[in-house]
Coordinates of N, CA, C and O in Angstrom, one line a residue:
X6 N 4.8 -52.6 5.2 CA 3.9 -52.6 6.6 C 3.6 -53.6 7.2 O 3.6 -53.8 8.4
X7 N 3.0 -54.6 6.4 CA 2.5 -55.9 6.9 C 1.2 -56.0 7.7 O 0.6 -54.8 7.9
X8 N 0.8 -57.1 7.9 CA -0.5 -57.0 8.7 C -0.5 -56.2 10.2 O 0.4 -56.4 10.8
X9 N -1.7 -55.6 10.2 CA -1.9 -54.9 11.3 C -3.2 -55.3 12.3 O -4.3 -55.6 11.7
X10 N -3.2 -55.5 13.6 CA -4.3 -56.2 14.1 C -5.4 -54.9 13.9 O -5.1 -53.9 14.2
X11 N -6.8 -55.6 13.6 CA -7.7 -54.6 13.1 C -8.9 -55.4 13.9 O -8.9 -56.7 14.1
X12 N -9.8 -54.5 14.0 CA -11.1 -55.0 14.6 C -12.2 -54.3 13.8 O -12.0 -53.2 13.4
X13 N -13.4 -54.7 14.0 CA -14.5 -54.0 13.3 C -15.7 -53.9 14.0 O -16.0 -55.1 14.9
X14 N -16.7 -53.2 13.6 CA -18.2 -53.0 14.3 C -18.8 -54.6 13.9 O -19.7 -54.9 14.7
X15 N -18.3 -55.1 12.5 CA -19.1 -56.3 12.1 C -18.3 -56.5 11.3 O -17.7 -55.6 10.4
X16 N -18.1 -57.9 10.9 CA -17.3 -58.2 9.6 C -18.1 -59.9 9.3 O -18.5 -60.6 9.9
X17 N -18.9 -59.9 7.9 CA -19.2 -61.0 7.6 C -18.3 -62.1 7.6 O -17.2 -62.2 7.6
X18 N -19.1 -63.1 7.8 CA -18.3 -64.5 8.3 C -17.4 -65.0 7.3 O -16.6 -65.8 7.3
X19 N -17.8 -64.9 5.8 CA -17.2 -65.1 4.7 C -15.8 -64.3 4.4 O -14.9 -64.6 3.5
X20 N -15.6 -63.1 5.1 CA -14.6 -62.0 5.1 C -13.8 -62.0 6.2 O -13.8 -62.9 7.1
X21 N -12.7 -61.4 6.0 CA -11.7 -61.1 7.4 C -11.4 -59.8 7.5 O -11.0 -58.9 6.3
X22 N -11.1 -59.2 8.7 CA -10.2 -57.9 8.8 C -8.8 -58.2 8.6 O -8.1 -56.9 8.4
X23 N -8.1 -59.4 8.5 CA -6.9 -59.3 8.2 C -6.5 -58.7 6.5 O -5.6 -58.6 6.3
X24 N -8.0 -58.7 5.7 CA -7.7 -58.5 4.4 C -7.1 -57.0 4.2 O -6.8 -56.5 3.4
X25 N -7.7 -56.3 5.6 CA -7.2 -54.7 5.4 C -6.0 -54.4 5.2 O -5.4 -53.2 4.4
X26 N -5.0 -55.3 5.6 CA -3.6 -55.1 5.3 C -2.7 -56.3 4.9 O -1.6 -56.3 5.6
X27 N -3.5 -56.8 4.3 CA -2.6 -58.0 3.5 C -1.5 -57.6 2.5 O -0.9 -58.5 2.0
X28 N -1.5 -56.6 2.1 CA -0.6 -56.0 1.0 C -1.2 -56.3 -0.1 O -0.3 -56.6 -1.1
X29 N -2.2 -57.3 -0.5 CA -2.7 -57.7 -1.6 C -3.4 -56.8 -2.4 O -4.6 -56.1 -1.9
X30 N -2.8 -55.9 -3.6 CA -3.2 -55.0 -4.1 C -4.7 -55.1 -5.1 O -4.4 -56.1 -6.0
X31 N -5.8 -54.7 -5.0 CA -6.9 -54.9 -5.8 C -6.9 -54.6 -7.1 O -6.0 -53.6 -7.8
X32 N -7.1 -55.4 -8.0 CA -7.3 -54.8 -9.6 C -8.2 -53.6 -10.1 O -8.0 -52.8 -10.8
X33 N -9.2 -53.7 -9.3 CA -10.5 -52.8 -9.3 C -11.5 -53.2 -8.1 O -11.2 -54.1 -7.2
X34 N -12.6 -52.3 -7.8 CA -12.9 -52.4 -6.7 C -14.2 -53.7 -6.7 O -14.5 -53.7 -5.4
X35 N -14.1 -54.2 -7.6 CA -15.1 -55.7 -7.9 C -14.2 -56.7 -7.6 O -14.5 -57.7 -8.0
X36 N -12.9 -56.5 -7.3 CA -11.9 -57.8 -7.3 C -12.3 -58.9 -6.4 O -12.3 -58.5 -4.9
X37 N -12.7 -60.0 -6.7 CA -13.2 -61.1 -6.0 C -11.8 -62.1 -5.9 O -12.1 -63.3 -5.4
X38 N -10.9 -61.9 -6.4 CA -9.5 -62.7 -6.4 C -9.1 -62.6 -5.1 O -8.0 -63.5 -5.1
X39 N -8.9 -61.6 -4.6 CA -8.1 -61.4 -3.4 C -9.1 -61.1 -2.1 O -10.3 -61.0 -2.2
X40 N -8.6 -61.8 -0.8 CA -9.5 -61.3 0.3 C -10.2 -59.9 0.7 O -9.4 -59.0 0.1
X41 N -11.0 -59.9 1.0 CA -11.7 -58.5 1.3 C -12.4 -58.5 2.9 O -12.7 -59.5 3.6
X42 N -12.7 -57.2 3.1 CA -13.4 -57.2 4.6 C -14.7 -56.5 3.9 O -14.8 -55.6 3.3
X43 N -16.0 -56.7 4.6 CA -17.2 -56.3 4.6 C -18.2 -56.1 5.6 O -17.8 -57.2 6.6
X44 N -18.8 -55.3 5.9 CA -19.8 -55.3 7.1 C -20.9 -56.1 6.4 O -22.3 -55.9 7.1
X45 N -21.2 -56.4 5.4 CA -22.3 -57.2 4.7 C -22.8 -58.2 6.1 O -22.2 -58.9 6.7
X46 N -24.4 -58.5 6.4 CA -25.3 -57.8 5.6 C -26.0 -56.5 6.1 O -26.9 -55.9 5.5
X47 N -25.2 -55.8 7.0 CA -25.6 -54.2 7.3 C -25.7 -53.7 6.3 O -24.7 -53.3 5.2
X48 N -26.7 -52.7 6.4 CA -27.0 -51.9 5.0 C -27.5 -50.2 5.7 O -28.5 -50.2 6.6
X49 N -26.9 -49.4 5.0 CA -27.3 -47.8 5.6 C -27.0 -47.5 6.7 O -27.4 -46.5 7.4
X50 N -26.1 -48.2 7.5 CA -26.0 -47.9 9.0 C -24.4 -47.2 9.3 O -23.8 -47.4 8.2
X51 N -24.2 -46.7 10.2 CA -22.7 -46.2 10.6 C -21.9 -47.3 10.9 O -22.3 -48.2 12.1
X52 N -21.1 -47.9 10.4 CA -20.0 -48.7 11.0 C -18.5 -48.2 11.1 O -18.2 -47.2 10.8
X53 N -17.7 -49.1 11.7 CA -16.4 -48.6 11.7 C -15.3 -50.0 11.7 O -15.9 -51.2 11.7
X54 N -14.3 -49.5 11.3 CA -13.0 -50.7 11.4 C -11.9 -49.8 12.0 O -11.8 -48.4 11.6
X55 N -11.0 -50.7 12.6 CA -10.0 -49.9 13.4 C -8.6 -50.8 13.3 O -8.6 -52.0 13.6
X56 N -7.4 -50.1 13.4 CA -6.0 -50.4 13.7 C -5.6 -50.3 15.0 O -5.8 -49.2 15.3
X57 N -5.3 -51.2 15.6 CA -4.9 -51.3 17.0 C -3.1 -51.4 16.8 O -2.7 -52.3 16.5
X58 N -2.5 -50.1 16.9 CA -1.0 -50.2 16.6 C 0.0 -50.9 17.7 O -0.6 -50.6 19.0
X59 N 0.9 -51.7 17.2 CA 1.6 -52.3 18.4 C 2.1 -51.1 19.5 O 2.2 -51.6 21.0
X60 N 2.4 -49.8 19.2 CA 3.0 -48.8 19.9 C 2.5 -47.4 19.0 O 2.2 -47.6 17.9
X61 N 2.4 -46.5 19.7 CA 1.6 -45.5 19.1 C 2.8 -44.9 18.1 O 4.1 -45.2 18.3
X62 N 2.0 -44.6 17.0 CA 3.0 -44.0 15.9 C 2.5 -42.9 15.0 O 1.6 -42.4 15.0
X63 N 3.4 -41.9 14.4 CA 3.0 -40.8 13.7 C 2.8 -41.0 12.5 O 3.2 -41.9 11.5
X64 N 1.6 -40.4 12.3 CA 0.9 -40.8 10.7 C 0.5 -39.5 10.0 O 0.0 -38.8 10.7
X65 N 0.7 -39.6 9.0 CA 0.3 -38.2 8.2 C -0.7 -38.4 6.9 O -1.2 -37.4 6.3
X66 N -1.1 -39.7 6.6 CA -2.0 -39.8 5.6 C -2.2 -41.4 5.6 O -1.9 -42.3 6.2
X67 N -3.4 -41.6 5.1 CA -4.0 -43.1 4.9 C -4.8 -43.2 3.6 O -4.8 -42.3 2.7
X68 N -4.3 -44.4 2.9 CA -5.0 -44.7 1.6 C -6.0 -45.6 1.8 O -5.9 -46.9 2.5
X69 N -7.4 -45.6 1.3 CA -8.3 -46.6 1.4 C -8.8 -47.1 0.1 O -9.2 -46.2 -0.9
X70 N -8.8 -48.4 -0.3 CA -9.3 -49.0 -1.6 C -10.9 -49.5 -1.1 O -11.0 -50.5 -0.5
X71 N -11.8 -49.0 -1.7 CA -13.3 -49.4 -1.3 C -13.7 -50.7 -2.0 O -13.4 -50.8 -3.3
X72 N -14.4 -51.7 -1.7 CA -14.9 -52.8 -2.1 C -16.2 -52.4 -2.5 O -17.0 -51.8 -1.8
X73 N -16.6 -52.4 -3.9 CA -17.7 -52.1 -4.7 C -18.4 -53.3 -5.5 O -17.6 -53.3 -6.5
X74 N -19.3 -54.1 -5.4 CA -19.8 -55.1 -6.3 C -20.8 -54.6 -7.1 O -21.6 -55.7 -7.6
X75 N -21.3 -53.7 -7.5 CA -22.3 -53.2 -8.2 C -22.2 -53.8 -9.6 O -23.2 -54.0 -10.2
X76 N -20.9 -53.8 -10.2 CA -21.0 -54.4 -11.5 C -21.5 -55.9 -11.7 O -22.1 -56.2 -12.7
X77 N -21.8 -56.5 -10.7 CA -22.2 -58.0 -10.8 C -23.7 -57.9 -9.9 O -24.0 -59.0 -9.7
X78 N -24.1 -56.8 -9.6 CA -25.2 -56.6 -9.1 C -25.3 -56.9 -7.6 O -26.4 -57.3 -6.9
X79 N -24.2 -57.1 -7.0 CA -24.0 -57.2 -5.4 C -24.6 -55.9 -4.6 O -25.0 -55.0 -5.3
X80 N -24.5 -56.4 -3.3 CA -25.3 -55.3 -2.3 C -24.3 -54.5 -1.8 O -24.6 -53.7 -0.7
X81 N -22.9 -54.5 -2.2 CA -21.8 -53.4 -1.6 C -21.5 -52.3 -2.5 O -21.4 -52.4 -3.6
X82 N -21.4 -51.1 -1.6 CA -21.1 -49.9 -2.6 C -20.2 -49.2 -1.7 O -19.9 -49.4 -0.6
X83 N -19.1 -48.5 -2.2 CA -18.5 -47.4 -1.5 C -19.7 -46.8 -0.8 O -20.5 -46.4 -1.2
X84 N -18.9 -46.2 0.3 CA -19.8 -45.6 1.5 C -20.4 -44.2 1.1 O -19.7 -43.6 0.2
X85 N -21.3 -43.7 1.6 CA -21.8 -42.7 1.2 C -21.0 -41.3 2.0 O -20.7 -40.4 1.1
X86 N -20.4 -41.8 3.1 CA -19.3 -40.8 3.4 C -18.5 -41.3 4.5 O -18.9 -42.6 4.9
X87 N -17.2 -40.9 4.9 CA -16.6 -41.5 5.9 C -15.9 -40.4 6.6 O -15.6 -39.5 6.0
X88 N -15.2 -40.8 7.9 CA -14.1 -40.1 8.4 C -12.9 -40.9 9.0 O -13.4 -42.0 9.4
X89 N -11.9 -40.2 9.3 CA -10.7 -40.9 9.8 C -10.7 -40.4 11.5 O -10.6 -39.1 11.5
X90 N -10.4 -41.3 12.4 CA -10.3 -40.9 13.6 C -9.1 -41.4 14.3 O -8.6 -42.2 13.7
X91 N -8.8 -40.7 15.1 CA -7.4 -41.3 16.0 C -7.7 -41.3 17.3 O -8.6 -40.6 18.2
X92 N -7.3 -42.3 18.3 CA -7.6 -42.4 19.6 C -6.3 -41.8 20.4 O -5.2 -41.7 20.2
X93 N -6.7 -40.8 21.4 CA -6.2 -40.0 22.1 C -6.7 -40.5 23.7 O -7.7 -40.1 23.8
X94 N -5.8 -41.1 24.3 CA -6.3 -41.7 25.6 C -7.4 -42.6 25.3 O -7.3 -43.5 24.7
X95 N -8.7 -42.5 26.1 CA -9.9 -42.8 26.2 C -10.6 -42.4 25.0 O -12.0 -42.9 24.6
X96 N -10.4 -41.3 24.2 CA -11.4 -40.6 23.4 C -10.8 -41.0 21.8 O -9.6 -41.2 21.5
X97 N -11.8 -41.0 20.9 CA -11.5 -40.8 19.5 C -11.8 -39.5 19.0 O -13.0 -38.7 19.6
X98 N -10.8 -38.8 18.3 CA -10.6 -37.7 17.9 C -10.7 -37.5 16.4 O -10.2 -38.3 15.7
X99 N -11.3 -36.3 15.9 CA -11.5 -36.1 14.3 C -9.5 -36.0 13.9 O -9.0 -35.2 14.7
X100 N -9.3 -36.5 13.1 CA -8.0 -36.2 12.2 C -7.8 -34.6 12.0 O -8.9 -34.0 11.1
X101 N -7.0 -33.9 12.4 CA -6.6 -32.4 12.1 C -6.4 -32.2 10.7 O -5.4 -32.7 10.2
X102 N -7.1 -31.0 10.4 CA -6.8 -30.6 9.0 C -6.4 -31.3 7.9 O -5.5 -31.5 7.1
X103 N -7.6 -32.2 7.7 CA -7.4 -33.6 6.7 C -8.0 -33.0 5.3 O -8.7 -32.1 5.3
X104 N -7.3 -33.7 4.3 CA -8.0 -33.6 2.9 C -9.3 -33.9 2.9 O -9.9 -34.9 3.8
X105 N -9.8 -34.2 1.7 CA -11.2 -34.7 1.3 C -11.2 -36.0 1.6 O -10.1 -36.7 1.3
X106 N -12.1 -36.8 2.2 CA -12.4 -38.2 2.4 C -13.1 -39.0 1.1 O -14.2 -38.8 1.1
X107 N -12.5 -39.4 0.2 CA -13.0 -39.8 -0.9 C -13.7 -40.9 -1.0 O -13.4 -41.8 -0.3
X108 N -14.5 -41.3 -2.0 CA -15.3 -42.4 -2.2 C -15.2 -43.1 -3.5 O -16.3 -43.4 -4.1
X109 N -14.0 -42.7 -4.3 CA -14.1 -43.3 -5.6 C -13.7 -44.6 -5.6 O -13.1 -45.2 -4.8
X110 N -14.5 -45.3 -6.8 CA -14.1 -46.6 -7.0 C -12.7 -46.7 -7.9 O -12.7 -45.8 -8.3
X111 N -12.2 -48.2 -7.9 CA -11.1 -48.7 -8.6 C -10.0 -47.8 -8.3 O -9.1 -47.8 -9.2
X112 N -9.6 -47.3 -7.2 CA -8.3 -46.5 -7.0 C -8.6 -46.4 -5.4 O -9.4 -46.6 -4.6
X113 N -7.1 -46.3 -4.9 CA -7.0 -45.8 -3.7 C -7.4 -44.2 -3.5 O -7.3 -43.5 -4.3
X114 N -8.2 -44.1 -2.1 CA -8.5 -42.7 -1.9 C -7.7 -42.3 -0.7 O -7.7 -43.0 0.4
X115 N -6.9 -41.2 -1.1 CA -5.7 -40.9 -0.1 C -6.3 -39.4 0.8 O -7.2 -38.6 0.2
X116 N -6.2 -39.7 2.2 CA -6.3 -38.5 2.8 C -5.0 -38.3 3.4 O -4.4 -39.0 4.2
X117 N -4.7 -36.9 3.4 CA -3.7 -36.4 4.4 C -4.2 -35.3 5.1 O -5.1 -34.7 5.3
X118 N -3.3 -35.2 6.3 CA -3.6 -34.3 7.4 C -2.2 -34.1 8.2 O -1.0 -34.5 8.1
X119 N -2.8 -33.2 9.1 CA -1.5 -32.7 10.0 C -1.1 -34.1 10.9 O -2.0 -35.0 11.1
X120 N 0.1 -34.3 11.1 CA 0.8 -35.4 11.9 C 0.0 -35.5 13.2 O 0.0 -34.9 13.8
X121 N -0.3 -36.9 13.2 CA -1.0 -37.0 14.8 C 0.1 -38.5 15.1 O 0.5 -39.2 14.2
X122 N 0.4 -38.9 16.5 CA 0.8 -39.9 17.0 C -0.1 -40.6 17.6 O -0.8 -39.9 18.8
X123 N -0.6 -41.7 17.3 CA -1.6 -42.3 17.7 C -1.5 -44.1 18.2 O -0.6 -44.5 17.3
X124 N -2.0 -44.6 19.2 CA -1.9 -45.6 19.2 C -2.8 -46.6 18.3 O -3.0 -47.9 18.3
X125 N -3.9 -46.1 18.0 CA -5.0 -46.7 17.0 C -5.5 -45.7 16.1 O -5.8 -44.4 16.3
X126 N -6.2 -46.2 15.3 CA -6.8 -45.2 14.1 C -8.2 -45.9 13.7 O -8.2 -47.3 13.7
X127 N -9.3 -45.1 13.4 CA -10.3 -46.1 13.1 C -10.9 -45.1 11.7 O -10.9 -43.8 11.8
X128 N -11.7 -46.0 10.8 CA -12.3 -45.3 10.0 C -14.0 -45.5 10.4 O -14.2 -47.0 10.8
X129 N -14.7 -44.6 10.4 CA -15.9 -44.8 10.5 C -16.9 -44.2 9.2 O -16.6 -43.2 8.6
X130 N -17.8 -45.0 8.8 CA -18.4 -45.0 7.5 C -19.9 -45.0 7.5 O -20.4 -45.5 8.8
X131 N -20.2 -44.1 6.7 CA -21.8 -44.1 6.7 C -22.2 -44.8 5.3 O -22.0 -44.6 4.3
X132 N -22.8 -46.1 5.5 CA -23.1 -46.9 4.4 C -24.3 -46.2 3.5 O -25.0 -45.6 4.2
X133 N -24.3 -46.3 2.5 CA -25.4 -45.7 1.6 C -26.5 -46.8 2.0 O -26.6 -47.7 2.3
X134 N -27.6 -45.6 1.9 CA -29.2 -46.3 2.0 C -29.5 -47.5 1.4 O -29.3 -47.6 0.1
X135 N -29.6 -48.7 2.1 CA -29.9 -49.7 1.2 C -28.9 -50.9 0.8 O -29.0 -51.8 0.2
X136 N -27.6 -50.2 1.2 CA -26.4 -51.0 0.7 C -25.5 -51.2 1.9 O -25.5 -50.4 2.9
X137 N -24.7 -52.2 1.7 CA -23.7 -52.3 2.5 C -22.3 -51.9 2.2 O -22.2 -51.1 1.0
X138 N -21.1 -52.4 2.5 CA -19.9 -51.7 2.0 C -18.8 -52.8 2.5 O -18.7 -53.7 3.3
X139 N -17.4 -52.5 2.0 CA -16.4 -52.9 2.5 C -14.8 -52.3 2.1 O -15.1 -51.4 1.3
X140 N -14.0 -52.8 2.5 CA -12.5 -52.4 2.1 C -11.9 -53.6 1.8 O -11.7 -54.5 2.2
X141 N -11.0 -53.2 0.4 CA -10.2 -54.2 0.0 C -8.6 -54.1 0.5 O -7.8 -55.1 0.8
X142 N -8.4 -52.9 0.9 CA -7.0 -52.6 1.4 C -6.9 -51.0 2.2 O -7.5 -50.2 1.4
X143 N -6.3 -51.0 3.3 CA -6.4 -49.6 3.9 C -4.8 -49.7 4.3 O -4.4 -50.4 5.1
X144 N -4.1 -48.7 3.9 CA -2.8 -48.2 4.4 C -2.7 -47.1 5.0 O -3.3 -46.2 4.7
X145 N -1.5 -47.0 6.2 CA -1.2 -46.0 6.9 C 0.3 -45.5 6.5 O 0.9 -46.6 6.2
X146 N 0.4 -44.1 6.4 CA 1.9 -43.6 6.3 C 1.9 -42.5 7.0 O 1.4 -41.9 7.5

């Protein structure tokens, strides 16, 4: 797939939105050996990250690998919850008939849904109270 243009509600200065689609697969959710994206130091807030595709694309699933540095006492956790949105004109709409939006650590969380053709996708997260969060890789299929 290669790098996809991305933007976010916030990105920590030490991190990068390009990590979302750099195709560097994490060994685990606390992997500090690959680039990452985080909303640090924002905590407990609603945040987002989005892909702006070169042209509208048919999509049926996404995979998200959450960053969580709890093993070293860090301030990032998998989010409390999240949802996937797609852009339709000027509006962001919920993905239709989606499977559960997982927040499991140390693996890709896959969400499947009825196919949509969209020029942009957005992940909207609710960060855990008192914690920030991040993503190591986000794939669309």
